Amino acid sequence: MSTPEFPEEEHEQVAGNGLLHRRLFLSQGAALLSAGSLGLMTARPAAAQALDPWLLTPGLALSGYGERSPFEADVARTVLPVAGTTGSGASRTPLESLEGIITPNGLFFERHHAGIPEIDPERHQLLIHGLVERPLVFSMEALSRYPMESRIQFLECSGNSRPNLASTPPQESCGFLHGTVSCSEWTGIPLSILLDEAGVSSEASWLLAEGADAAAMTRSVPLAKAMDDALIALYQNGERIRPSNGYPMRLFLPGYEGNACIKWLRRIKLTSGPQMTREETSKYTDLQRDGRSLQFTFDMDVKSVITSPSFGLALNGPGLYQISGIAWTGAGRIRRVEVSADGGQTWAEAALSDPVLPKALTRFRMAWRYDGGAATIVSRATDEAGNVQPLRSDFMAANGPQVSYHNNSTQAWAIDSDGAVSNVYV
Ligand code: CO
């Protein structure tokens, strides 16, 4: 493979080991560059095109519900059931195979505690009771009459990125390591509207949300969050929520850990305090160095990961590459993502691709002139509240080896002189 030309005035190096200015990916940045100087192209001179068989005969029939190309069949979630079960456990989004910020519904991560219930929406109801003036029950038909909102927001399991807490770096894909985060357009009814109708009593300060699965998955949620931006989500990316994501409705709490966003929601009880359910006592608590455990650590922290190149996506010789990744934070918008190609010695700012939305995945891109030698690439995000994603070494030093949830530390990928990518710790 020939090395393209890189006019220095258009591709100034901004950090060590070949990181180039982000203007290439800023709005209209690429258009300002002449095509010949982009240095991105690896196309060959034109030649006659073959008459492939699909040009010569009519194609497949129309269908009622679309399918992707069979050539994409390898793009699939990593399915990891709890031993002895088929429906409990998690499946992880193949982040390394996706672009943009929306996760396709068929690849959205799953985490179930007693399998996926098959719920008849005609029989399903949402009950709101407890410390309210008027206990209410909502059928699906009744809910469909309330005003709806749509928002693009991420959902992340609090146990995401746990594989990288191991003492040696697992050689696994980006999705295996970090794939219990996904992002959708969610459409539904603000919970505050339903609570206002029920009339929240002045003694209420929390609520209990309960799912209709066989685990009766139950979490306590502060009333302030419910009144702020909680959604009763009915639609995901334009279609009704899939059974694996809570059909016919789920509680969606933007920026909160996924387990609090109760799927198959059947009951909300207004209470004067948290109810100390199984999922907030024996599970989903954060063991500290001194033996104490923190409860109700809902907020997901600022985080980023390079999805390409990453483990399993080898580089094809020296040249100009696009480093692409995702960043997100429960605190609002991503303000900045920095990338290093020398293992964190020097950093340069990546371009953030529009749209940059609060509590959504944000796509970042970085131009990189790979010289064919060894390199270690890593990303670090900062959010609009000023929170900075910690290096893995700092995170482990601060939290101790017993840490299990909320790993928002950096992911480093080492590239060897053959272009192969491996997971390394820095
Ligand atoms: Co937590």
Coordinates of N, CA, C and O in Angstrom, one line a residue, residues 116-282:
I116 N -37.1 -12.7 29.8 CA -38.0 -11.6 29.1 C -39.4 -12.1 29.2 O -39.8 -13.1 28.5
P117 N -40.3 -11.4 29.9 CA -41.7 -11.8 30.0 C -42.4 -11.5 28.7 O -42.1 -10.5 28.0
E118 N -43.3 -12.3 28.3 CA -44.1 -12.1 27.1 C -45.4 -11.5 27.6 O -46.4 -12.1 28.0
I119 N -45.5 -10.2 27.4 CA -46.6 -9.4 28.0 C -47.6 -9.0 27.0 O -47.3 -8.4 25.9
D120 N -48.9 -9.3 27.3 CA -50.0 -8.9 26.4 C -50.3 -7.4 26.8 O -50.8 -7.2 27.9
P121 N -50.1 -6.5 25.8 CA -50.4 -5.1 26.2 C -51.8 -4.8 26.5 O -52.1 -3.8 27.2
E122 N -52.8 -5.6 26.0 CA -54.2 -5.5 26.3 C -54.5 -5.7 27.8 O -55.4 -5.2 28.4
R123 N -53.6 -6.5 28.4 CA -53.8 -6.9 29.9 C -52.9 -6.1 30.8 O -53.1 -6.1 32.0
H124 N -51.9 -5.5 30.2 CA -50.9 -4.8 31.1 C -51.4 -3.5 31.6 O -52.1 -2.7 30.8
Q125 N -51.1 -3.1 32.8 CA -51.6 -1.9 33.4 C -50.4 -1.3 34.3 O -49.6 -2.0 34.8
L126 N -50.4 0.0 34.4 CA -49.5 0.7 35.3 C -50.3 1.3 36.4 O -51.3 2.1 36.2
L127 N -50.0 0.9 37.7 CA -50.6 1.4 38.9 C -49.7 2.4 39.5 O -48.5 2.2 39.7
I128 N -50.3 3.6 39.9 CA -49.6 4.6 40.7 C -50.4 4.7 42.0 O -51.6 5.0 42.0
H129 N -49.7 4.4 43.1 CA -50.4 4.4 44.4 C -49.4 4.8 45.5 O -48.4 5.4 45.2
G130 N -49.8 4.6 46.8 CA -48.9 5.0 47.9 C -49.3 6.3 48.4 O -50.5 6.6 48.5
L131 N -48.3 7.2 48.6 CA -48.6 8.5 49.1 C -49.0 9.5 48.0 O -48.3 10.4 47.6
V132 N -50.3 9.2 47.5 CA -50.9 10.1 46.5 C -52.3 10.3 47.0 O -52.9 9.6 47.8
E133 N -52.9 11.4 46.4 CA -54.3 11.7 46.7 C -55.3 10.8 46.0 O -56.3 10.5 46.6
R134 N -54.9 10.4 44.8 CA -55.8 9.6 44.0 C -55.0 8.4 43.4 O -54.4 8.6 42.4
P135 N -55.1 7.2 43.9 CA -54.4 6.1 43.3 C -55.1 5.9 41.9 O -56.3 6.0 41.7
L136 N -54.2 5.7 40.9 CA -54.7 5.6 39.5 C -54.1 4.4 38.8 O -53.0 3.9 39.2
V137 N -54.9 3.9 37.9 CA -54.3 2.8 37.0 C -54.5 3.1 35.6 O -55.5 3.7 35.2
F138 N -53.5 2.9 34.8 CA -53.4 3.3 33.4 C -53.3 2.1 32.5 O -52.4 1.3 32.6
S139 N -54.3 2.0 31.6 CA -54.1 1.0 30.5 C -53.2 1.6 29.4 O -53.0 2.8 29.4
M140 N -52.8 0.7 28.5 CA -52.0 1.2 27.4 C -52.8 2.2 26.6 O -52.3 3.2 26.1
E141 N -54.1 2.0 26.4 CA -54.9 2.9 25.6 C -55.0 4.2 26.3 O -54.9 5.3 25.7
A142 N -55.2 4.2 27.6 CA -55.2 5.5 28.4 C -53.9 6.2 28.2 O -53.9 7.5 28.0
L143 N -52.8 5.5 28.4 CA -51.5 6.2 28.3 C -51.3 6.9 27.0 O -50.6 7.9 26.9
S144 N -51.8 6.2 25.9 CA -51.5 6.8 24.6 C -52.2 8.1 24.3 O -51.8 8.8 23.4
R145 N -53.0 8.6 25.2 CA -53.7 9.9 25.1 C -52.9 11.0 25.7 O -53.2 12.2 25.5
Y146 N -51.9 10.7 26.5 CA -51.1 11.7 27.2 C -50.0 12.3 26.3 O -49.6 11.6 25.4
P147 N -49.6 13.5 26.6 CA -48.6 14.2 25.7 C -47.3 13.4 25.8 O -46.8 13.1 26.9
M148 N -46.7 13.2 24.7 CA -45.4 12.5 24.6 C -44.3 13.4 24.3 O -44.4 14.4 23.7
E149 N -43.1 12.9 24.6 CA -41.8 13.6 24.3 C -40.9 12.6 23.7 O -40.9 11.4 24.0
S150 N -40.0 13.0 22.8 CA -38.9 12.2 22.3 C -37.5 12.7 22.7 O -37.3 13.9 22.6
R151 N -36.7 11.9 23.1 CA -35.3 12.3 23.4 C -34.3 11.2 23.1 O -34.6 10.0 23.2
I152 N -33.1 11.7 22.6 CA -32.0 10.7 22.3 C -31.2 10.7 23.5 O -30.5 11.7 23.9
Q153 N -31.1 9.5 24.2 CA -30.4 9.4 25.4 C -29.8 8.0 25.6 O -30.3 7.0 25.1
F154 N -28.6 8.0 26.3 CA -27.9 6.7 26.5 C -28.5 5.9 27.6 O -29.2 6.5 28.5
L155 N -28.3 4.6 27.7 CA -28.6 3.8 28.8 C -27.3 2.9 29.1 O -26.8 2.4 28.1
E156 N -26.8 2.9 30.3 CA -25.6 2.1 30.6 C -25.8 1.3 31.9 O -26.4 1.8 32.9
C157 N -25.4 0.1 31.8 CA -25.4 -0.8 33.0 C -24.3 -0.3 34.0 O -23.2 0.0 33.5
S158 N -24.6 -0.3 35.3 CA -23.6 0.2 36.2 C -22.4 -0.8 36.3 O -21.3 -0.4 36.7
G159 N -22.6 -2.0 35.8 CA -21.5 -3.0 35.7 C -20.7 -2.9 34.4 O -19.8 -3.8 34.2
N160 N -21.0 -2.0 33.5 CA -20.3 -1.9 32.3 C -18.8 -1.7 32.5 O -18.4 -1.1 33.5
S161 N -18.0 -2.3 31.6 CA -16.5 -2.2 31.7 C -15.9 -2.9 32.8 O -14.7 -2.8 33.1
R162 N -16.7 -3.8 33.5 CA -16.1 -4.6 34.6 C -15.0 -5.5 34.1 O -14.0 -5.7 34.9
P163 N -15.0 -6.0 32.9 CA -13.9 -6.9 32.4 C -12.5 -6.2 32.6 O -11.5 -6.8 32.9
N164 N -12.5 -4.9 32.5 CA -11.2 -4.1 32.6 C -10.8 -3.9 34.0 O -9.7 -3.3 34.3
L165 N -11.5 -4.4 35.0 CA -11.1 -4.4 36.4 C -10.2 -5.6 36.7 O -9.6 -5.6 37.8
A166 N -10.1 -6.5 35.8 CA -9.3 -7.7 36.0 C -7.8 -7.2 36.1 O -7.4 -6.2 35.5
S167 N -7.0 -8.1 36.7 CA -5.6 -7.6 36.9 C -4.8 -7.6 35.6 O -3.8 -6.9 35.5
T168 N -5.2 -8.5 34.7 CA -4.5 -8.4 33.4 C -5.6 -8.1 32.3 O -6.7 -8.6 32.4
P169 N -5.2 -7.3 31.3 CA -6.2 -6.9 30.3 C -6.8 -8.0 29.5 O -6.0 -8.7 28.8
P170 N -8.1 -8.2 29.5 CA -8.7 -9.3 28.7 C -8.6 -8.9 27.2 O -8.8 -7.7 26.8
Q171 N -8.2 -9.9 26.4 CA -8.1 -9.6 24.9 C -9.4 -9.9 24.3 O -9.7 -11.0 23.8
E172 N -10.3 -8.9 24.3 CA -11.7 -9.0 23.9 C -12.0 -7.8 23.1 O -11.4 -6.7 23.2
S173 N -13.2 -7.9 22.4 CA -13.6 -6.7 21.6 C -14.1 -5.6 22.4 O -14.4 -5.7 23.6
C174 N -14.2 -4.4 21.8 CA -14.7 -3.2 22.5 C -16.1 -3.5 23.0 O -16.4 -3.1 24.2
G175 N -16.9 -4.2 22.3 CA -18.3 -4.5 22.7 C -18.3 -5.4 23.9 O -19.1 -5.3 24.8
F176 N -17.4 -6.4 23.9 CA -17.3 -7.3 25.0 C -16.9 -6.5 26.3 O -17.5 -6.8 27.4
L177 N -16.0 -5.6 26.1 CA -15.4 -4.9 27.3 C -16.4 -3.8 27.8 O -16.5 -3.6 29.0
H178 N -17.1 -3.1 26.8 CA -17.8 -1.9 27.2 C -19.2 -1.8 26.6 O -19.8 -0.8 26.6
G179 N -19.7 -3.0 26.2 CA -20.9 -3.0 25.4 C -22.2 -3.0 26.2 O -23.3 -3.2 25.6
T180 N -22.2 -2.7 27.5 CA -23.5 -2.5 28.1 C -23.8 -1.0 28.3 O -24.2 -0.5 29.3
V181 N -23.5 -0.3 27.2 CA -24.0 1.0 27.0 C -24.6 1.1 25.5 O -24.0 0.5 24.6
S182 N -25.7 1.7 25.4 CA -26.4 1.8 24.1 C -27.1 3.2 24.1 O -27.2 3.8 25.2
C183 N -27.6 3.6 23.0 CA -28.3 4.9 22.9 C -29.5 4.8 21.9 O -29.3 4.3 20.8
S184 N -30.6 5.3 22.3 CA -31.8 5.3 21.5 C -32.5 6.6 21.5 O -32.3 7.5 22.4
E185 N -33.4 6.8 20.5 CA -34.4 7.8 20.7 C -35.6 7.2 21.4 O -36.2 6.2 21.0
W186 N -35.9 7.7 22.6 CA -37.0 7.2 23.5 C -38.2 8.1 23.4 O -38.0 9.4 23.4
T187 N -39.3 7.6 23.2 CA -40.6 8.4 23.2 C -41.5 7.9 24.2 O -41.8 6.7 24.3
G188 N -42.1 8.8 25.0 CA -43.0 8.4 26.0 C -43.6 9.6 26.7 O -43.5 10.7 26.2
I189 N -44.1 9.3 27.9 CA -44.8 10.3 28.7 C -44.0 10.7 29.9 O -43.5 9.9 30.6
P190 N -43.8 12.0 30.1 CA -43.0 12.4 31.3 C -43.8 11.9 32.5 O -45.0 12.1 32.7
L191 N -43.0 11.3 33.4 CA -43.6 10.7 34.6 C -44.3 11.8 35.4 O -45.3 11.6 36.1
S192 N -43.7 13.0 35.4 CA -44.2 14.1 36.2 C -45.7 14.4 35.9 O -46.5 14.7 36.8
I193 N -46.1 14.2 34.7 CA -47.5 14.4 34.3 C -48.4 13.5 35.0 O -49.5 13.8 35.5
L194 N -48.0 12.2 35.0 CA -48.9 11.2 35.7 C -48.9 11.3 37.2 O -49.9 11.1 37.8
L195 N -47.7 11.7 37.7 CA -47.7 11.9 39.2 C -48.5 13.1 39.6 O -49.2 13.1 40.6
D196 N -48.5 14.2 38.8 CA -49.3 15.4 39.1 C -50.8 15.0 39.1 O -51.6 15.5 39.9
E197 N -51.2 14.1 38.1 CA -52.6 13.7 38.1 C -53.0 12.9 39.3 O -54.1 13.1 39.8
A198 N -52.1 12.1 39.8 CA -52.4 11.3 41.0 C -52.3 12.2 42.2 O -52.9 11.8 43.2
G199 N -51.6 13.3 42.2 CA -51.5 14.2 43.3 C -50.5 13.6 44.4 O -50.9 12.9 45.3
V200 N -49.3 14.0 44.2 CA -48.3 13.5 45.2 C -48.4 14.1 46.5 O -48.5 15.4 46.6
S201 N -48.5 13.3 47.6 CA -48.6 13.9 48.9 C -47.3 14.5 49.4 O -46.2 14.2 48.9
S202 N -47.5 15.5 50.3 CA -46.3 16.2 50.7 C -45.3 15.3 51.5 O -44.1 15.7 51.6
E203 N -45.7 14.2 52.0 CA -44.8 13.3 52.7 C -44.0 12.5 51.8 O -43.0 11.8 52.2
A204 N -44.3 12.4 50.5 CA -43.6 11.5 49.6 C -42.3 12.2 49.2 O -42.2 13.4 48.9
S205 N -41.2 11.4 49.2 CA -39.9 11.9 48.8 C -39.2 10.9 47.9 O -38.2 11.2 47.3
W206 N -39.7 9.7 47.8 CA -39.1 8.6 46.9 C -40.3 7.9 46.3 O -41.5 8.1 46.6
L207 N -40.0 7.0 45.3 CA -41.0 6.1 44.8 C -40.3 4.7 44.6 O -39.1 4.6 44.5
L208 N -41.2 3.7 44.6 CA -40.7 2.4 44.3 C -41.3 2.0 42.9 O -42.5 2.1 42.7
A209 N -40.4 1.6 42.1 CA -40.8 1.1 40.7 C -40.6 -0.4 40.6 O -39.6 -0.9 41.0
E210 N -41.7 -1.0 40.1 CA -41.7 -2.5 40.1 C -41.9 -3.0 38.6 O -42.9 -2.5 38.0
G211 N -41.2 -4.0 38.2 CA -41.4 -4.6 36.9 C -42.3 -5.8 36.9 O -42.5 -6.4 38.0
A212 N -42.8 -6.2 35.8 CA -43.7 -7.3 35.7 C -43.0 -8.6 35.2 O -43.6 -9.5 34.8
D213 N -41.7 -8.6 35.4 CA -40.9 -9.9 35.2 C -41.0 -10.8 36.4 O -41.5 -10.4 37.4
A214 N -40.5 -12.0 36.2 CA -40.6 -13.0 37.3 C -39.7 -12.7 38.4 O -39.9 -13.3 39.5
A215 N -38.7 -11.8 38.2 CA -37.9 -11.4 39.4 C -38.5 -10.2 40.1 O -38.0 -9.8 41.2
A216 N -39.7 -9.7 39.6 CA -40.3 -8.5 40.2 C -39.2 -7.5 40.5 O -39.0 -6.9 41.6
M217 N -38.4 -7.2 39.5 CA -37.2 -6.2 39.6 C -37.8 -4.9 40.2 O -38.7 -4.3 39.6
T218 N -37.1 -4.5 41.3 CA -37.7 -3.4 42.0 C -36.6 -2.4 42.5 O -35.6 -2.9 43.0
R219 N -36.8 -1.1 42.2 CA -35.8 -0.1 42.7 C -36.5 1.1 43.3 O -37.6 1.5 42.8
S220 N -35.8 1.7 44.2 CA -36.3 3.0 44.8 C -35.6 4.1 44.1 O -34.4 4.0 43.7
V221 N -36.4 5.1 43.8 CA -36.0 6.3 43.0 C -36.3 7.6 43.7 O -37.5 7.7 44.1
P222 N -35.4 8.5 43.8 CA -35.8 9.8 44.4 C -36.9 10.5 43.7 O -36.9 10.5 42.4
L223 N -37.9 11.1 44.4 CA -39.0 11.8 43.8 C -38.5 12.9 42.9 O -39.0 13.2 41.8
A224 N -37.4 13.6 43.3 CA -36.9 14.7 42.6 C -36.5 14.3 41.1 O -36.7 15.0 40.2
K225 N -35.9 13.1 41.0 CA -35.6 12.6 39.7 C -36.8 12.3 38.9 O -36.9 12.6 37.7
A226 N -37.8 11.7 39.5 CA -39.1 11.4 38.8 C -39.7 12.6 38.3 O -40.3 12.6 37.2
M227 N -39.6 13.7 39.1 CA -40.3 15.0 38.6 C -39.4 15.7 37.6 O -39.9 16.6 36.9
D228 N -38.2 15.4 37.6 CA -37.2 16.2 36.7 C -37.3 15.7 35.3 O -37.9 16.4 34.4
D229 N -36.8 14.5 34.9 CA -36.7 14.1 33.5 C -37.1 12.7 33.3 O -36.7 12.1 32.3
A230 N -37.8 12.0 34.3 CA -38.1 10.6 34.1 C -39.2 10.5 33.0 O -40.1 11.3 32.9
L231 N -39.1 9.4 32.3 CA -40.0 9.1 31.1 C -40.6 7.7 31.3 O -39.9 6.8 31.7
I232 N -41.9 7.6 31.0 CA -42.5 6.3 30.8 C -42.4 6.0 29.3 O -43.1 6.6 28.5
A233 N -41.4 5.3 29.0 CA -41.0 5.1 27.5 C -41.8 4.0 26.9 O -41.9 2.9 27.4
L234 N -42.4 4.3 25.8 CA -43.3 3.4 25.0 C -42.7 3.0 23.7 O -42.9 1.9 23.2
Y235 N -41.8 3.9 23.2 CA -41.3 3.7 21.8 C -39.7 3.9 21.9 O -39.2 4.6 22.7
Q236 N -39.1 3.1 21.1 CA -37.6 3.1 21.0 C -37.2 3.2 19.5 O -37.6 2.3 18.8
N237 N -36.5 4.3 19.1 CA -36.2 4.4 17.7 C -37.4 4.3 16.8 O -37.3 3.7 15.7
G238 N -38.5 4.9 17.2 CA -39.7 5.0 16.4 C -40.6 3.9 16.5 O -41.8 4.0 16.1
E239 N -40.2 2.7 16.9 CA -41.2 1.6 17.0 C -41.4 1.2 18.5 O -40.6 1.7 19.4
R240 N -42.4 0.5 18.8 CA -42.7 0.1 20.2 C -41.5 -0.6 20.7 O -40.8 -1.4 20.1
I241 N -41.2 -0.3 22.0 CA -40.1 -0.9 22.7 C -40.1 -2.4 22.5 O -41.2 -3.1 22.6
R242 N -38.9 -3.0 22.3 CA -38.9 -4.5 22.1 C -39.1 -5.1 23.5 O -38.8 -4.6 24.6
P243 N -39.6 -6.4 23.5 CA -39.7 -7.1 24.8 C -38.5 -7.1 25.6 O -38.5 -6.9 26.8
S244 N -37.3 -7.2 25.0 CA -36.1 -7.2 25.8 C -35.7 -5.9 26.4 O -34.8 -5.8 27.2
N245 N -36.5 -4.8 26.0 CA -36.2 -3.5 26.6 C -37.5 -3.0 27.3 O -37.5 -1.8 27.6
G246 N -38.4 -3.9 27.7 CA -39.4 -3.6 28.6 C -40.8 -3.5 28.1 O -41.7 -3.0 28.7
Y247 N -41.1 -4.0 26.9 CA -42.4 -4.0 26.3 C -43.5 -4.4 27.3 O -43.3 -5.4 27.9
P248 N -44.6 -3.7 27.4 CA -44.9 -2.5 26.6 C -44.5 -1.1 27.1 O -44.7 -0.1 26.5
M249 N -43.8 -1.1 28.3 CA -43.3 0.2 28.8 C -42.2 0.0 29.8 O -42.2 -1.0 30.5
R250 N -41.3 1.0 29.8 CA -40.3 0.9 30.9 C -40.1 2.3 31.5 O -40.5 3.3 30.8
L251 N -39.6 2.3 32.7 CA -39.2 3.6 33.3 C -37.8 3.9 32.7 O -36.9 3.1 32.6
F252 N -37.7 5.2 32.2 CA -36.4 5.6 31.7 C -36.0 6.8 32.5 O -36.6 7.9 32.6
L253 N -34.8 6.7 33.1 CA -34.2 7.7 34.0 C -32.9 8.2 33.4 O -31.9 7.6 33.6
P254 N -32.9 9.3 32.6 CA -31.7 9.7 31.9 C -30.5 9.9 32.8 O -30.6 10.6 33.8
G255 N -29.4 9.3 32.4 CA -28.2 9.4 33.1 C -28.0 8.5 34.3 O -26.9 8.5 34.9
Y256 N -29.1 7.8 34.7 CA -29.0 6.9 35.8 C -28.6 5.5 35.4 O -28.7 5.2 34.2
E257 N -28.0 4.7 36.3 CA -27.6 3.4 36.0 C -28.8 2.6 35.5 O -30.0 2.8 35.9
G258 N -28.5 1.7 34.5 CA -29.6 1.0 33.8 C -30.6 0.2 34.7 O -31.8 0.2 34.4
N259 N -30.1 -0.4 35.8 CA -31.0 -1.2 36.6 C -32.1 -0.5 37.3 O -33.1 -1.1 37.6
A260 N -32.0 0.8 37.4 CA -33.0 1.7 38.0 C -34.1 2.0 37.0 O -35.2 2.4 37.4
C261 N -33.9 1.8 35.7 CA -34.8 2.1 34.7 C -35.7 0.9 34.4 O -35.6 0.1 33.4
I262 N -36.6 0.6 35.4 CA -37.3 -0.6 35.5 C -38.1 -0.9 34.2 O -38.9 -0.2 33.7
K263 N -37.8 -2.1 33.7 CA -38.5 -2.6 32.5 C -39.8 -3.3 32.8 O -40.0 -3.7 34.0
W264 N -40.7 -3.4 31.8 CA -42.0 -4.0 32.0 C -42.8 -3.4 33.2 O -43.4 -4.1 34.0
L265 N -42.6 -2.1 33.3 CA -43.1 -1.3 34.5 C -44.6 -1.6 34.8 O -45.4 -1.4 33.9
R266 N -44.9 -2.0 36.0 CA -46.3 -2.3 36.3 C -46.8 -1.5 37.5 O -48.0 -1.4 37.7
R267 N -45.9 -0.9 38.3 CA -46.3 -0.3 39.6 C -45.3 0.8 40.0 O -44.1 0.5 39.9
I268 N -45.9 1.9 40.4 CA -45.1 2.9 41.1 C -45.8 3.3 42.4 O -47.0 3.7 42.4
K269 N -45.0 3.1 43.5 CA -45.6 3.5 44.8 C -44.8 4.6 45.4 O -43.6 4.6 45.5
L270 N -45.5 5.7 45.7 CA -44.9 6.9 46.3 C -44.7 6.6 47.8 O -45.6 6.1 48.5
T271 N -43.5 6.9 48.2 CA -43.0 6.5 49.6 C -42.3 7.6 50.3 O -42.0 8.6 49.6
S272 N -42.1 7.5 51.6 CA -41.4 8.5 52.3 C -39.9 8.3 52.4 O -39.2 9.1 53.0
G273 N -39.4 7.2 51.8 CA -38.0 6.9 51.8 C -37.7 5.7 50.9 O -38.7 5.0 50.4
P274 N -36.5 5.4 50.7 CA -36.1 4.2 49.9 C -36.6 2.9 50.6 O -36.6 2.9 51.8
Q275 N -36.9 1.9 49.8 CA -37.5 0.7 50.4 C -36.5 -0.4 50.7 O -36.9 -1.5 51.1
M276 N -35.2 -0.2 50.4 CA -34.2 -1.2 50.7 C -34.5 -2.6 50.0 O -34.5 -3.6 50.7
T277 N -34.7 -2.6 48.7 CA -35.0 -3.8 48.0 C -33.7 -4.6 47.8 O -32.6 -4.1 48.0
R278 N -33.9 -5.8 47.3 CA -32.7 -6.6 47.1 C -31.7 -5.9 46.2 O -30.5 -6.0 46.4
E279 N -32.2 -5.2 45.1 CA -31.3 -4.6 44.1 C -30.6 -3.3 44.6 O -29.9 -2.7 43.9
E280 N -30.9 -3.0 45.9 CA -30.2 -1.8 46.5 C -29.5 -2.1 47.8 O -29.1 -1.2 48.5
T281 N -29.5 -3.4 48.1 CA -28.8 -3.8 49.4 C -27.8 -4.9 49.0 O -26.6 -4.6 49.1
S282 N -28.2 -6.1 48.5 CA -27.2 -7.1 48.2 C -26.6 -6.8 46.9 O -25.5 -7.3 46.6

